[in-house]
Amino acid sequence: MSKTAIITGSGRGIGAAIARRLAKDGFDIVVNELNEEAGQQTAEECRALGVKASVYAADVSDYAQCEELVKKVKEEFGTIDVLVNNAGITRDGLLLRMTEETYDTVIRINQKSVFNMTKLCGGVMLRQKSGSIVNLASVAGLYGNPGQMNYSASKGAVIAMTKTAAKELGSRGIRVNAVAPGFIQTPMTDKLTEEQKNAILEQVAMKRYGQPEEIASVVAFLCSDDSSYVTGQIIEISGGLSM
Ligand code: NAP
């Protein structure tokens, strides 16, 4: 029987690369996006690889919308075998200039979404007695980053949530891991100035940016049986940013 993977925020960037890679590995794919149109291209690319793929619009920071999403996926696909909590945003600014609203928005989208989707999909996986959940953390959550008080707090929380969920769900055959990307070339990082990009590159041992496919391949490993005894781990994928 085919397995189903939900990838949040998979209309573009790293999420789209993960969806394509998991489709190549034979998973049926649920593309989640804020609006249905934004996810259509990814879904078409997955279908071209020979699997079933549908787009479900939902703001994953909203619990009620996540409930609706998981209910529809269960009805259409039958099982939920993999959840990749990928949706995320940045709203950078120095601490003293950061507004309360900007702080709250990033925490809600990057952190609360992981609670919403892990609780709901975790419930389905618990009944199946199997599943793999992979969270997108960040090097900012491991080491902190100036101008990202909100983002680094949200990603630090995602790391703690990964370990907590791994401890709670491990005995039921559900593994929970995270990847912590460094600087990956996507629309999210295209916003940085040349000066900011060069400053980051100076700290990268491999002296280049990462590509979304280089995150997707590690996520695919964590979703596969090749990592059947790996849980609660945070894998940094940064070209050697901090050692
Ligand atoms: P991206 O290009 O900005 O893509 C993020 C995706 O998430 C977009 O498709 C976006 O949809 C979607 N999204 C945002 N808010 C959402 C919500 N509330 N509900 C559903 N979908 C939502 O970002 P990316 O670079 O691919 O990053 C993906 C993940 O990797 C994020 O969690 C990010 O923090 C993490 N990460 C990225 C880097 C990097 O260097 N790029 C480094 C470390 C960690 P819209 O198009 O509708 O906004």
Short mmCIF file of N, CA, C and O and ligand atoms in Angstrom, two decimals, residues 9 11-15 32-34 58-61 86-89 109 136-138 151 155 181-184 186-189, ligand 1:
data_model
loop_
_atom_site.label_atom_id
_atom_site.label_comp_id
_atom_site.label_asym_id
_atom_site.label_seq_id
_atom_site.Cartn_x
_atom_site.Cartn_y
_atom_site.Cartn_z
N GLY A 9 3.52 24.16 3.70
CA GLY A 9 4.22 25.25 3.01
C GLY A 9 5.05 24.75 1.84
O GLY A 9 6.20 25.19 1.65
N GLY A 11 4.54 24.94 -1.54
CA GLY A 11 4.32 25.54 -2.86
C GLY A 11 5.60 26.02 -3.51
O GLY A 11 5.67 26.20 -4.73
N ARG A 12 6.62 26.25 -2.71
CA ARG A 12 7.90 26.74 -3.28
C ARG A 12 9.04 26.41 -2.31
O ARG A 12 8.81 25.83 -1.26
N GLY A 13 10.24 26.79 -2.70
CA GLY A 13 11.41 26.68 -1.83
C GLY A 13 11.71 25.27 -1.36
O GLY A 13 11.54 24.29 -2.10
N ILE A 14 12.13 25.16 -0.10
CA ILE A 14 12.56 23.87 0.46
C ILE A 14 11.39 22.89 0.49
O ILE A 14 11.55 21.71 0.17
N GLY A 15 10.19 23.37 0.85
CA GLY A 15 9.02 22.50 0.94
C GLY A 15 8.70 21.84 -0.39
O GLY A 15 8.39 20.63 -0.46
N ASN A 32 0.58 21.40 1.05
CA ASN A 32 -0.19 22.41 1.80
C ASN A 32 0.37 23.79 1.49
O ASN A 32 1.57 23.98 1.38
N GLU A 33 -0.54 24.71 1.32
CA GLU A 33 -0.18 26.11 1.06
C GLU A 33 -1.25 27.02 1.65
O GLU A 33 -2.33 26.56 2.01
N LEU A 34 -0.97 28.30 1.71
CA LEU A 34 -1.98 29.24 2.22
C LEU A 34 -3.18 29.32 1.27
O LEU A 34 -4.31 29.43 1.69
N ALA A 58 -4.48 25.70 3.70
CA ALA A 58 -4.73 25.89 5.14
C ALA A 58 -3.62 26.76 5.70
O ALA A 58 -2.46 26.61 5.31
N ASP A 59 -4.01 27.65 6.60
CA ASP A 59 -3.02 28.40 7.36
C ASP A 59 -2.68 27.51 8.56
O ASP A 59 -3.50 27.33 9.46
N VAL A 60 -1.47 26.94 8.55
CA VAL A 60 -1.15 25.94 9.58
C VAL A 60 -0.94 26.54 10.97
O VAL A 60 -0.78 25.80 11.94
N SER A 61 -0.98 27.86 11.08
CA SER A 61 -0.91 28.46 12.42
C SER A 61 -2.30 28.48 13.07
O SER A 61 -2.44 28.86 14.24
N ASN A 86 7.21 22.19 7.54
CA ASN A 86 8.16 23.04 6.80
C ASN A 86 7.75 24.51 6.76
O ASN A 86 8.61 25.39 6.68
N ALA A 87 6.44 24.81 6.80
CA ALA A 87 5.99 26.20 6.63
C ALA A 87 6.68 27.11 7.65
O ALA A 87 6.78 26.77 8.83
N GLY A 88 7.18 28.24 7.18
CA GLY A 88 7.85 29.16 8.08
C GLY A 88 8.06 30.50 7.43
O GLY A 88 8.04 30.61 6.20
N ILE A 89 8.24 31.52 8.26
CA ILE A 89 8.47 32.87 7.74
C ILE A 89 9.58 33.56 8.53
O ILE A 89 9.93 33.12 9.63
N ILE A 109 3.34 31.38 13.43
CA ILE A 109 3.47 30.61 12.18
C ILE A 109 4.56 29.52 12.27
O ILE A 109 4.37 28.41 11.82
N LEU A 136 11.33 21.46 10.34
CA LEU A 136 12.36 22.36 9.81
C LEU A 136 12.74 23.35 10.91
O LEU A 136 11.98 24.26 11.21
N ALA A 137 13.91 23.12 11.52
CA ALA A 137 14.44 24.07 12.50
C ALA A 137 15.37 25.01 11.73
O ALA A 137 15.11 25.31 10.55
N SER A 138 16.43 25.46 12.34
CA SER A 138 17.38 26.36 11.67
C SER A 138 18.62 26.49 12.53
O SER A 138 18.55 26.33 13.76
N TYR A 151 12.55 34.79 15.14
CA TYR A 151 12.80 33.57 14.34
C TYR A 151 13.63 32.56 15.13
O TYR A 151 13.30 31.37 15.18
N LYS A 155 12.52 28.77 16.29
CA LYS A 155 13.24 27.57 15.84
C LYS A 155 13.88 26.83 17.02
O LYS A 155 14.00 25.60 17.00
N PRO A 181 18.75 23.73 8.79
CA PRO A 181 19.50 24.26 7.64
C PRO A 181 20.26 25.53 7.99
O PRO A 181 19.86 26.29 8.87
N GLY A 182 21.36 25.72 7.24
CA GLY A 182 22.09 26.99 7.32
C GLY A 182 21.52 27.92 6.27
O GLY A 182 20.31 28.15 6.23
N PHE A 183 22.39 28.40 5.37
CA PHE A 183 21.93 29.35 4.35
C PHE A 183 21.57 28.59 3.08
O PHE A 183 22.44 28.09 2.37
N ILE A 184 20.28 28.50 2.78
CA ILE A 184 19.80 27.77 1.60
C ILE A 184 19.18 28.77 0.62
O ILE A 184 18.41 29.65 1.04
N THR A 186 16.66 30.18 -1.43
CA THR A 186 15.21 30.12 -1.66
C THR A 186 14.67 31.55 -1.65
O THR A 186 15.40 32.49 -1.31
N PRO A 187 13.36 31.72 -1.99
CA PRO A 187 12.78 33.07 -1.91
C PRO A 187 12.96 33.71 -0.53
O PRO A 187 13.06 34.93 -0.41
N MET A 188 13.03 32.87 0.54
CA MET A 188 13.20 33.42 1.90
C MET A 188 14.53 34.15 2.04
O MET A 188 14.61 35.22 2.63
N THR A 189 15.62 33.59 1.47
CA THR A 189 16.94 34.20 1.63
C THR A 189 17.28 35.16 0.49
O THR A 189 18.23 35.95 0.61
P1 NAP B 1 10.00 30.13 1.61
O1 NAP B 1 10.64 30.04 0.29
O2 NAP B 1 9.62 31.47 2.13
O3 NAP B 1 8.71 29.17 1.64
C1 NAP B 1 7.91 29.05 2.78
C2 NAP B 1 6.59 28.45 2.39
O4 NAP B 1 5.75 28.36 3.56
C3 NAP B 1 5.85 29.29 1.36
O5 NAP B 1 5.34 28.45 0.38
C4 NAP B 1 4.74 29.94 2.19
O6 NAP B 1 3.55 30.22 1.49
C5 NAP B 1 4.46 28.86 3.21
N1 NAP B 1 3.76 29.38 4.38
C6 NAP B 1 4.08 30.49 5.10
N2 NAP B 1 3.20 30.66 6.09
C7 NAP B 1 2.31 29.63 6.02
C8 NAP B 1 1.17 29.26 6.78
N3 NAP B 1 0.79 29.97 7.83
N4 NAP B 1 0.47 28.16 6.41
C9 NAP B 1 0.85 27.43 5.33
N5 NAP B 1 1.93 27.72 4.58
C10 NAP B 1 2.65 28.83 4.92
O7 NAP B 1 10.93 29.48 2.73
P2 NAP B 1 12.06 28.34 2.63
O8 NAP B 1 13.37 29.02 2.55
O9 NAP B 1 11.70 27.32 1.64
O10 NAP B 1 11.96 27.75 4.11
C11 NAP B 1 11.25 26.55 4.43
C12 NAP B 1 11.52 26.20 5.89
O11 NAP B 1 12.92 26.04 6.09
C13 NAP B 1 11.07 27.29 6.87
O12 NAP B 1 10.55 26.69 8.04
C14 NAP B 1 12.36 28.02 7.18
O13 NAP B 1 12.32 28.66 8.43
C15 NAP B 1 13.35 26.87 7.15
N6 NAP B 1 14.74 27.32 6.92
C16 NAP B 1 15.09 27.94 5.75
C17 NAP B 1 16.41 28.36 5.58
C18 NAP B 1 16.89 29.03 4.31
O14 NAP B 1 18.06 29.41 4.26
N7 NAP B 1 16.07 29.19 3.29
C19 NAP B 1 17.34 28.17 6.60
C20 NAP B 1 16.94 27.55 7.78
C21 NAP B 1 15.63 27.12 7.93
P3 NAP B 1 3.27 31.66 0.78
O15 NAP B 1 4.00 31.59 -0.50
O16 NAP B 1 1.79 31.66 0.59
O17 NAP B 1 3.76 32.69 1.73
#
